[in-house]
Amino acid sequence: MSVNLTRPVAPDPYSLLPAVPDFTLTSDDVGPGERLPDVHTNTDAGSNVSPQLSWEGFPEATRSFLISCFDPDAPGPAGWWHWTVVDVPVTTTSLAAGADLPAGAFALRGDDGQARYVGAAPPPGDQAHRYFFVVHALDVPSLGLGPDAMPGAANTAVTFHTLARAVLVGTYQR
């Protein structure tokens, strides 16, 4: 049975949140609007390796970061959380590709139930999906969440603590 996945493009989910200042997020692995290399996907060609990320220009009042990867183009009304890392220390301003997380930081279970980065895996034949890699600069050292918190809850909690936000969008299609 073939499913028709034709649908409108989902809006930029971060454009729907309260406006905050931005700062810079870059990657040695993917540039704005570029296709994610296969190694960062959850496909037969991929290895579920998180991309390298670096950020700068965040407010001096920042006390921690939340890092996430979200696909708003996943079929279904709620998109797909691929990665959410909470309680990233303010002294951390980059993560190497596939890096272990800094002390105190931890990954929440994504929409596939795994507490780690899970790469892009759009349905074959679907439109190109956008992967929003986002770093939130927070005004608290910890969101106070446990490892069983859901990504949606964490990403809602940051709304009340975000000083600034950095966004890098990659794409993937198969």
mmCIF file with all atom_site columns, C-alpha atoms in Angstrom:
data_model
loop_
_atom_site.group_PDB
_atom_site.id
_atom_site.type_symbol
_atom_site.label_atom_id
_atom_site.label_alt_id
_atom_site.label_comp_id
_atom_site.label_asym_id
_atom_site.label_entity_id
_atom_site.label_seq_id
_atom_site.pdbx_PDB_ins_code
_atom_site.Cartn_x
_atom_site.Cartn_y
_atom_site.Cartn_z
_atom_site.occupancy
_atom_site.B_iso_or_equiv
_atom_site.pdbx_formal_charge
_atom_site.auth_seq_id
_atom_site.auth_comp_id
_atom_site.auth_asym_id
_atom_site.auth_atom_id
_atom_site.pdbx_PDB_model_num
ATOM 1   C CA . MET A 1 1   ? 0.000  0.000  0.000  1.00 0.00 ? 1   MET A CA 1
ATOM 2   C CA . SER A 1 2   ? 1.382  3.399  -0.978 1.00 0.00 ? 2   SER A CA 1
ATOM 3   C CA . VAL A 1 3   ? 0.604  6.356  1.272  1.00 0.00 ? 3   VAL A CA 1
ATOM 4   C CA . ASN A 1 4   ? 0.302  9.840  -0.176 1.00 0.00 ? 4   ASN A CA 1
ATOM 5   C CA . LEU A 1 5   ? 2.318  12.123 2.127  1.00 0.00 ? 5   LEU A CA 1
ATOM 6   C CA . THR A 1 6   ? 1.554  15.329 0.220  1.00 0.00 ? 6   THR A CA 1
ATOM 7   C CA . ARG A 1 7   ? 0.846  18.080 2.758  1.00 0.00 ? 7   ARG A CA 1
ATOM 8   C CA . PRO A 1 8   ? 1.655  21.739 3.429  1.00 0.00 ? 8   PRO A CA 1
ATOM 9   C CA . VAL A 1 9   ? 5.083  22.606 4.795  1.00 0.00 ? 9   VAL A CA 1
ATOM 10  C CA . ALA A 1 10  ? 4.940  23.053 8.561  1.00 0.00 ? 10  ALA A CA 1
ATOM 11  C CA . PRO A 1 11  ? 5.807  26.509 9.894  1.00 0.00 ? 11  PRO A CA 1
ATOM 12  C CA . ASP A 1 12  ? 9.113  27.283 11.569 1.00 0.00 ? 12  ASP A CA 1
ATOM 13  C CA . PRO A 1 13  ? 8.168  26.179 15.104 1.00 0.00 ? 13  PRO A CA 1
ATOM 14  C CA . TYR A 1 14  ? 10.421 28.766 16.734 1.00 0.00 ? 14  TYR A CA 1
ATOM 15  C CA . SER A 1 15  ? 8.708  31.621 14.890 1.00 0.00 ? 15  SER A CA 1
ATOM 16  C CA . LEU A 1 16  ? 5.612  30.746 16.932 1.00 0.00 ? 16  LEU A CA 1
ATOM 17  C CA . LEU A 1 17  ? 7.341  31.320 20.294 1.00 0.00 ? 17  LEU A CA 1
ATOM 18  C CA . PRO A 1 18  ? 7.828  34.602 22.139 1.00 0.00 ? 18  PRO A CA 1
ATOM 19  C CA . ALA A 1 19  ? 10.572 36.611 20.445 1.00 0.00 ? 19  ALA A CA 1
ATOM 20  C CA . VAL A 1 20  ? 13.998 36.572 22.113 1.00 0.00 ? 20  VAL A CA 1
ATOM 21  C CA . PRO A 1 21  ? 17.401 37.816 20.960 1.00 0.00 ? 21  PRO A CA 1
ATOM 22  C CA . ASP A 1 22  ? 19.454 35.460 18.832 1.00 0.00 ? 22  ASP A CA 1
ATOM 23  C CA . PHE A 1 23  ? 23.060 34.358 18.962 1.00 0.00 ? 23  PHE A CA 1
ATOM 24  C CA . THR A 1 24  ? 25.257 32.329 16.627 1.00 0.00 ? 24  THR A CA 1
ATOM 25  C CA . LEU A 1 25  ? 25.143 28.545 16.156 1.00 0.00 ? 25  LEU A CA 1
ATOM 26  C CA . THR A 1 26  ? 27.486 26.939 13.618 1.00 0.00 ? 26  THR A CA 1
ATOM 27  C CA . SER A 1 27  ? 28.544 23.432 12.666 1.00 0.00 ? 27  SER A CA 1
ATOM 28  C CA . ASP A 1 28  ? 31.589 22.006 10.920 1.00 0.00 ? 28  ASP A CA 1
ATOM 29  C CA . ASP A 1 29  ? 29.265 19.294 9.566  1.00 0.00 ? 29  ASP A CA 1
ATOM 30  C CA . VAL A 1 30  ? 26.260 21.131 8.111  1.00 0.00 ? 30  VAL A CA 1
ATOM 31  C CA . GLY A 1 31  ? 25.578 24.715 7.089  1.00 0.00 ? 31  GLY A CA 1
ATOM 32  C CA . PRO A 1 32  ? 22.288 26.607 7.056  1.00 0.00 ? 32  PRO A CA 1
ATOM 33  C CA . GLY A 1 33  ? 19.894 24.927 4.630  1.00 0.00 ? 33  GLY A CA 1
ATOM 34  C CA . GLU A 1 34  ? 22.424 22.235 3.699  1.00 0.00 ? 34  GLU A CA 1
ATOM 35  C CA . ARG A 1 35  ? 21.726 18.508 3.530  1.00 0.00 ? 35  ARG A CA 1
ATOM 36  C CA . LEU A 1 36  ? 22.832 16.573 6.601  1.00 0.00 ? 36  LEU A CA 1
ATOM 37  C CA . PRO A 1 37  ? 25.681 14.184 5.807  1.00 0.00 ? 37  PRO A CA 1
ATOM 38  C CA . ASP A 1 38  ? 24.549 10.547 5.962  1.00 0.00 ? 38  ASP A CA 1
ATOM 39  C CA . VAL A 1 39  ? 26.620 9.846  9.096  1.00 0.00 ? 39  VAL A CA 1
ATOM 40  C CA . HIS A 1 40  ? 24.162 12.072 11.033 1.00 0.00 ? 40  HIS A CA 1
ATOM 41  C CA . THR A 1 41  ? 21.112 10.061 9.933  1.00 0.00 ? 41  THR A CA 1
ATOM 42  C CA . ASN A 1 42  ? 19.211 7.035  11.191 1.00 0.00 ? 42  ASN A CA 1
ATOM 43  C CA . THR A 1 43  ? 19.237 5.320  7.798  1.00 0.00 ? 43  THR A CA 1
ATOM 44  C CA . ASP A 1 44  ? 21.108 2.323  6.381  1.00 0.00 ? 44  ASP A CA 1
ATOM 45  C CA . ALA A 1 45  ? 23.843 4.771  5.324  1.00 0.00 ? 45  ALA A CA 1
ATOM 46  C CA . GLY A 1 46  ? 23.877 6.572  8.681  1.00 0.00 ? 46  GLY A CA 1
ATOM 47  C CA . SER A 1 47  ? 25.400 6.111  12.102 1.00 0.00 ? 47  SER A CA 1
ATOM 48  C CA . ASN A 1 48  ? 23.284 8.365  14.377 1.00 0.00 ? 48  ASN A CA 1
ATOM 49  C CA . VAL A 1 49  ? 26.301 10.578 15.067 1.00 0.00 ? 49  VAL A CA 1
ATOM 50  C CA . SER A 1 50  ? 25.326 13.994 16.391 1.00 0.00 ? 50  SER A CA 1
ATOM 51  C CA . PRO A 1 51  ? 26.832 16.825 14.336 1.00 0.00 ? 51  PRO A CA 1
ATOM 52  C CA . GLN A 1 52  ? 29.524 19.131 15.654 1.00 0.00 ? 52  GLN A CA 1
ATOM 53  C CA . LEU A 1 53  ? 27.974 22.305 17.093 1.00 0.00 ? 53  LEU A CA 1
ATOM 54  C CA . SER A 1 54  ? 29.530 25.569 18.338 1.00 0.00 ? 54  SER A CA 1
ATOM 55  C CA . TRP A 1 55  ? 27.792 28.641 19.719 1.00 0.00 ? 55  TRP A CA 1
ATOM 56  C CA . GLU A 1 56  ? 28.806 32.158 20.690 1.00 0.00 ? 56  GLU A CA 1
ATOM 57  C CA . GLY A 1 57  ? 27.380 35.596 21.366 1.00 0.00 ? 57  GLY A CA 1
ATOM 58  C CA . PHE A 1 58  ? 24.888 34.513 24.032 1.00 0.00 ? 58  PHE A CA 1
ATOM 59  C CA . PRO A 1 59  ? 23.978 36.910 26.886 1.00 0.00 ? 59  PRO A CA 1
ATOM 60  C CA . GLU A 1 60  ? 26.345 37.293 29.845 1.00 0.00 ? 60  GLU A CA 1
ATOM 61  C CA . ALA A 1 61  ? 23.469 36.389 32.181 1.00 0.00 ? 61  ALA A CA 1
ATOM 62  C CA . THR A 1 62  ? 23.295 32.869 30.681 1.00 0.00 ? 62  THR A CA 1
ATOM 63  C CA . ARG A 1 63  ? 23.541 30.140 33.334 1.00 0.00 ? 63  ARG A CA 1
ATOM 64  C CA . SER A 1 64  ? 23.008 26.994 31.212 1.00 0.00 ? 64  SER A CA 1
ATOM 65  C CA . PHE A 1 65  ? 21.915 25.769 27.784 1.00 0.00 ? 65  PHE A CA 1
ATOM 66  C CA . LEU A 1 66  ? 19.349 23.389 26.339 1.00 0.00 ? 66  LEU A CA 1
ATOM 67  C CA . ILE A 1 67  ? 20.253 21.819 22.976 1.00 0.00 ? 67  ILE A CA 1
ATOM 68  C CA . SER A 1 68  ? 17.710 20.154 20.734 1.00 0.00 ? 68  SER A CA 1
ATOM 69  C CA . CYS A 1 69  ? 17.041 18.786 17.278 1.00 0.00 ? 69  CYS A CA 1
ATOM 70  C CA . PHE A 1 70  ? 13.450 18.895 16.038 1.00 0.00 ? 70  PHE A CA 1
ATOM 71  C CA . ASP A 1 71  ? 11.850 17.870 12.731 1.00 0.00 ? 71  ASP A CA 1
ATOM 72  C CA . PRO A 1 72  ? 8.613  19.829 12.215 1.00 0.00 ? 72  PRO A CA 1
ATOM 73  C CA . ASP A 1 73  ? 8.072  18.076 8.869  1.00 0.00 ? 73  ASP A CA 1
ATOM 74  C CA . ALA A 1 74  ? 7.547  14.575 10.263 1.00 0.00 ? 74  ALA A CA 1
ATOM 75  C CA . PRO A 1 75  ? 4.149  13.242 9.196  1.00 0.00 ? 75  PRO A CA 1
ATOM 76  C CA . GLY A 1 76  ? 1.773  13.831 12.079 1.00 0.00 ? 76  GLY A CA 1
ATOM 77  C CA . PRO A 1 77  ? 0.624  16.888 13.991 1.00 0.00 ? 77  PRO A CA 1
ATOM 78  C CA . ALA A 1 78  ? 3.472  17.124 16.509 1.00 0.00 ? 78  ALA A CA 1
ATOM 79  C CA . GLY A 1 79  ? 6.719  16.833 14.516 1.00 0.00 ? 79  GLY A CA 1
ATOM 80  C CA . TRP A 1 80  ? 9.527  14.625 15.855 1.00 0.00 ? 80  TRP A CA 1
ATOM 81  C CA . TRP A 1 81  ? 12.062 15.258 18.631 1.00 0.00 ? 81  TRP A CA 1
ATOM 82  C CA . HIS A 1 82  ? 15.413 13.737 17.653 1.00 0.00 ? 82  HIS A CA 1
ATOM 83  C CA . TRP A 1 83  ? 17.510 15.083 20.518 1.00 0.00 ? 83  TRP A CA 1
ATOM 84  C CA . THR A 1 84  ? 17.060 17.136 23.672 1.00 0.00 ? 84  THR A CA 1
ATOM 85  C CA . VAL A 1 85  ? 19.987 17.796 26.012 1.00 0.00 ? 85  VAL A CA 1
ATOM 86  C CA . VAL A 1 86  ? 19.314 19.650 29.257 1.00 0.00 ? 86  VAL A CA 1
ATOM 87  C CA . ASP A 1 87  ? 21.492 21.259 31.916 1.00 0.00 ? 87  ASP A CA 1
ATOM 88  C CA . VAL A 1 88  ? 24.431 21.967 29.603 1.00 0.00 ? 88  VAL A CA 1
ATOM 89  C CA . PRO A 1 89  ? 26.891 24.048 31.675 1.00 0.00 ? 89  PRO A CA 1
ATOM 90  C CA . VAL A 1 90  ? 27.439 27.646 30.621 1.00 0.00 ? 90  VAL A CA 1
ATOM 91  C CA . THR A 1 91  ? 31.156 26.856 30.258 1.00 0.00 ? 91  THR A CA 1
ATOM 92  C CA . THR A 1 92  ? 30.350 24.513 27.349 1.00 0.00 ? 92  THR A CA 1
ATOM 93  C CA . THR A 1 93  ? 30.217 26.351 24.022 1.00 0.00 ? 93  THR A CA 1
ATOM 94  C CA . SER A 1 94  ? 30.706 23.473 21.609 1.00 0.00 ? 94  SER A CA 1
ATOM 95  C CA . LEU A 1 95  ? 30.150 19.761 21.186 1.00 0.00 ? 95  LEU A CA 1
ATOM 96  C CA . ALA A 1 96  ? 32.296 17.651 18.879 1.00 0.00 ? 96  ALA A CA 1
ATOM 97  C CA . ALA A 1 97  ? 30.530 15.311 16.454 1.00 0.00 ? 97  ALA A CA 1
ATOM 98  C CA . GLY A 1 98  ? 29.291 12.299 18.384 1.00 0.00 ? 98  GLY A CA 1
ATOM 99  C CA . ALA A 1 99  ? 30.719 13.749 21.596 1.00 0.00 ? 99  ALA A CA 1
ATOM 100 C CA . ASP A 1 100 ? 29.920 12.604 25.080 1.00 0.00 ? 100 ASP A CA 1
ATOM 101 C CA . LEU A 1 101 ? 27.935 15.194 26.990 1.00 0.00 ? 101 LEU A CA 1
ATOM 102 C CA . PRO A 1 102 ? 29.623 17.453 29.544 1.00 0.00 ? 102 PRO A CA 1
ATOM 103 C CA . ALA A 1 103 ? 29.309 16.638 33.255 1.00 0.00 ? 103 ALA A CA 1
ATOM 104 C CA . GLY A 1 104 ? 25.843 17.471 34.562 1.00 0.00 ? 104 GLY A CA 1
ATOM 105 C CA . ALA A 1 105 ? 24.168 17.479 31.157 1.00 0.00 ? 105 ALA A CA 1
ATOM 106 C CA . PHE A 1 106 ? 21.954 14.632 30.007 1.00 0.00 ? 106 PHE A CA 1
ATOM 107 C CA . ALA A 1 107 ? 19.791 13.665 27.059 1.00 0.00 ? 107 ALA A CA 1
ATOM 108 C CA . LEU A 1 108 ? 16.074 13.093 27.406 1.00 0.00 ? 108 LEU A CA 1
ATOM 109 C CA . ARG A 1 109 ? 14.309 10.300 25.562 1.00 0.00 ? 109 ARG A CA 1
ATOM 110 C CA . GLY A 1 110 ? 13.358 11.422 22.072 1.00 0.00 ? 110 GLY A CA 1
ATOM 111 C CA . ASP A 1 111 ? 10.196 10.469 20.250 1.00 0.00 ? 111 ASP A CA 1
ATOM 112 C CA . ASP A 1 112 ? 11.695 7.050  19.519 1.00 0.00 ? 112 ASP A CA 1
ATOM 113 C CA . GLY A 1 113 ? 12.202 6.404  23.259 1.00 0.00 ? 113 GLY A CA 1
ATOM 114 C CA . GLN A 1 114 ? 16.016 6.619  23.245 1.00 0.00 ? 114 GLN A CA 1
ATOM 115 C CA . ALA A 1 115 ? 17.977 9.056  25.429 1.00 0.00 ? 115 ALA A CA 1
ATOM 116 C CA . ARG A 1 116 ? 20.539 9.994  22.779 1.00 0.00 ? 116 ARG A CA 1
ATOM 117 C CA . TYR A 1 117 ? 20.848 11.685 19.418 1.00 0.00 ? 117 TYR A CA 1
ATOM 118 C CA . VAL A 1 118 ? 18.813 9.838  16.798 1.00 0.00 ? 118 VAL A CA 1
ATOM 119 C CA . GLY A 1 119 ? 19.493 11.033 13.281 1.00 0.00 ? 119 GLY A CA 1
ATOM 120 C CA . ALA A 1 120 ? 17.280 12.094 10.427 1.00 0.00 ? 120 ALA A CA 1
ATOM 121 C CA . ALA A 1 121 ? 15.067 9.383  8.947  1.00 0.00 ? 121 ALA A CA 1
ATOM 122 C CA . PRO A 1 122 ? 12.253 10.886 6.900  1.00 0.00 ? 122 PRO A CA 1
ATOM 123 C CA . PRO A 1 123 ? 9.978  8.438  5.103  1.00 0.00 ? 123 PRO A CA 1
ATOM 124 C CA . PRO A 1 124 ? 11.380 7.445  1.697  1.00 0.00 ? 124 PRO A CA 1
ATOM 125 C CA . GLY A 1 125 ? 9.824  9.567  -1.028 1.00 0.00 ? 125 GLY A CA 1
ATOM 126 C CA . ASP A 1 126 ? 8.635  12.284 1.354  1.00 0.00 ? 126 ASP A CA 1
ATOM 127 C CA . GLN A 1 127 ? 9.441  15.969 0.905  1.00 0.00 ? 127 GLN A CA 1
ATOM 128 C CA . ALA A 1 128 ? 12.736 17.236 2.288  1.00 0.00 ? 128 ALA A CA 1
ATOM 129 C CA . HIS A 1 129 ? 12.547 17.499 6.060  1.00 0.00 ? 129 HIS A CA 1
ATOM 130 C CA . ARG A 1 130 ? 14.077 20.354 8.047  1.00 0.00 ? 130 ARG A CA 1
ATOM 131 C CA . TYR A 1 131 ? 16.089 19.588 11.170 1.00 0.00 ? 131 TYR A CA 1
ATOM 132 C CA . PHE A 1 132 ? 16.159 22.503 13.602 1.00 0.00 ? 132 PHE A CA 1
ATOM 133 C CA . PHE A 1 133 ? 19.288 22.339 15.750 1.00 0.00 ? 133 PHE A CA 1
ATOM 134 C CA . VAL A 1 134 ? 18.635 24.856 18.514 1.00 0.00 ? 134 VAL A CA 1
ATOM 135 C CA . VAL A 1 135 ? 20.583 26.105 21.512 1.00 0.00 ? 135 VAL A CA 1
ATOM 136 C CA . HIS A 1 136 ? 18.618 28.015 24.147 1.00 0.00 ? 136 HIS A CA 1
ATOM 137 C CA . ALA A 1 137 ? 20.585 30.264 26.518 1.00 0.00 ? 137 ALA A CA 1
ATOM 138 C CA . LEU A 1 138 ? 18.816 29.936 29.873 1.00 0.00 ? 138 LEU A CA 1
ATOM 139 C CA . ASP A 1 139 ? 18.644 32.076 33.009 1.00 0.00 ? 139 ASP A CA 1
ATOM 140 C CA . VAL A 1 140 ? 18.819 29.053 35.344 1.00 0.00 ? 140 VAL A CA 1
ATOM 141 C CA . PRO A 1 141 ? 21.640 26.543 35.917 1.00 0.00 ? 141 PRO A CA 1
ATOM 142 C CA . SER A 1 142 ? 19.167 23.655 35.656 1.00 0.00 ? 142 SER A CA 1
ATOM 143 C CA . LEU A 1 143 ? 15.604 23.188 34.484 1.00 0.00 ? 143 LEU A CA 1
ATOM 144 C CA . GLY A 1 144 ? 15.156 20.747 37.369 1.00 0.00 ? 144 GLY A CA 1
ATOM 145 C CA . LEU A 1 145 ? 13.996 17.968 35.066 1.00 0.00 ? 145 LEU A CA 1
ATOM 146 C CA . GLY A 1 146 ? 14.656 14.294 35.609 1.00 0.00 ? 146 GLY A CA 1
ATOM 147 C CA . PRO A 1 147 ? 15.721 11.789 32.955 1.00 0.00 ? 147 PRO A CA 1
ATOM 148 C CA . ASP A 1 148 ? 12.112 10.692 32.414 1.00 0.00 ? 148 ASP A CA 1
ATOM 149 C CA . ALA A 1 149 ? 10.967 14.166 31.342 1.00 0.00 ? 149 ALA A CA 1
ATOM 150 C CA . MET A 1 150 ? 9.621  14.350 27.823 1.00 0.00 ? 150 MET A CA 1
ATOM 151 C CA . PRO A 1 151 ? 11.254 16.574 25.175 1.00 0.00 ? 151 PRO A CA 1
ATOM 152 C CA . GLY A 1 152 ? 8.041  18.514 24.667 1.00 0.00 ? 152 GLY A CA 1
ATOM 153 C CA . ALA A 1 153 ? 7.881  19.334 28.384 1.00 0.00 ? 153 ALA A CA 1
ATOM 154 C CA . ALA A 1 154 ? 11.516 20.467 28.431 1.00 0.00 ? 154 ALA A CA 1
ATOM 155 C CA . ASN A 1 155 ? 11.070 22.585 25.336 1.00 0.00 ? 155 ASN A CA 1
ATOM 156 C CA . THR A 1 156 ? 7.964  24.171 26.855 1.00 0.00 ? 156 THR A CA 1
ATOM 157 C CA . ALA A 1 157 ? 9.788  24.841 30.147 1.00 0.00 ? 157 ALA A CA 1
ATOM 158 C CA . VAL A 1 158 ? 12.528 26.750 28.320 1.00 0.00 ? 158 VAL A CA 1
ATOM 159 C CA . THR A 1 159 ? 9.948  29.272 27.132 1.00 0.00 ? 159 THR A CA 1
ATOM 160 C CA . PHE A 1 160 ? 9.969  30.716 30.650 1.00 0.00 ? 160 PHE A CA 1
ATOM 161 C CA . HIS A 1 161 ? 13.776 30.758 30.981 1.00 0.00 ? 161 HIS A CA 1
ATOM 162 C CA . THR A 1 162 ? 15.144 31.581 27.506 1.00 0.00 ? 162 THR A CA 1
ATOM 163 C CA . LEU A 1 163 ? 17.342 34.664 27.339 1.00 0.00 ? 163 LEU A CA 1
ATOM 164 C CA . ALA A 1 164 ? 18.322 34.077 23.705 1.00 0.00 ? 164 ALA A CA 1
ATOM 165 C CA . ARG A 1 165 ? 18.120 31.357 21.047 1.00 0.00 ? 165 ARG A CA 1
ATOM 166 C CA . ALA A 1 166 ? 20.438 30.151 18.283 1.00 0.00 ? 166 ALA A CA 1
ATOM 167 C CA . VAL A 1 167 ? 19.060 28.121 15.377 1.00 0.00 ? 167 VAL A CA 1
ATOM 168 C CA . LEU A 1 168 ? 20.734 26.147 12.586 1.00 0.00 ? 168 LEU A CA 1
ATOM 169 C CA . VAL A 1 169 ? 18.512 24.302 10.107 1.00 0.00 ? 169 VAL A CA 1
ATOM 170 C CA . GLY A 1 170 ? 19.756 21.355 8.061  1.00 0.00 ? 170 GLY A CA 1
ATOM 171 C CA . THR A 1 171 ? 17.708 19.223 5.684  1.00 0.00 ? 171 THR A CA 1
ATOM 172 C CA . TYR A 1 172 ? 17.445 15.589 4.677  1.00 0.00 ? 172 TYR A CA 1
ATOM 173 C CA . GLN A 1 173 ? 15.448 13.661 2.086  1.00 0.00 ? 173 GLN A CA 1
ATOM 174 C CA . ARG A 1 174 ? 15.579 10.108 0.820  1.00 0.00 ? 174 ARG A CA 1
#
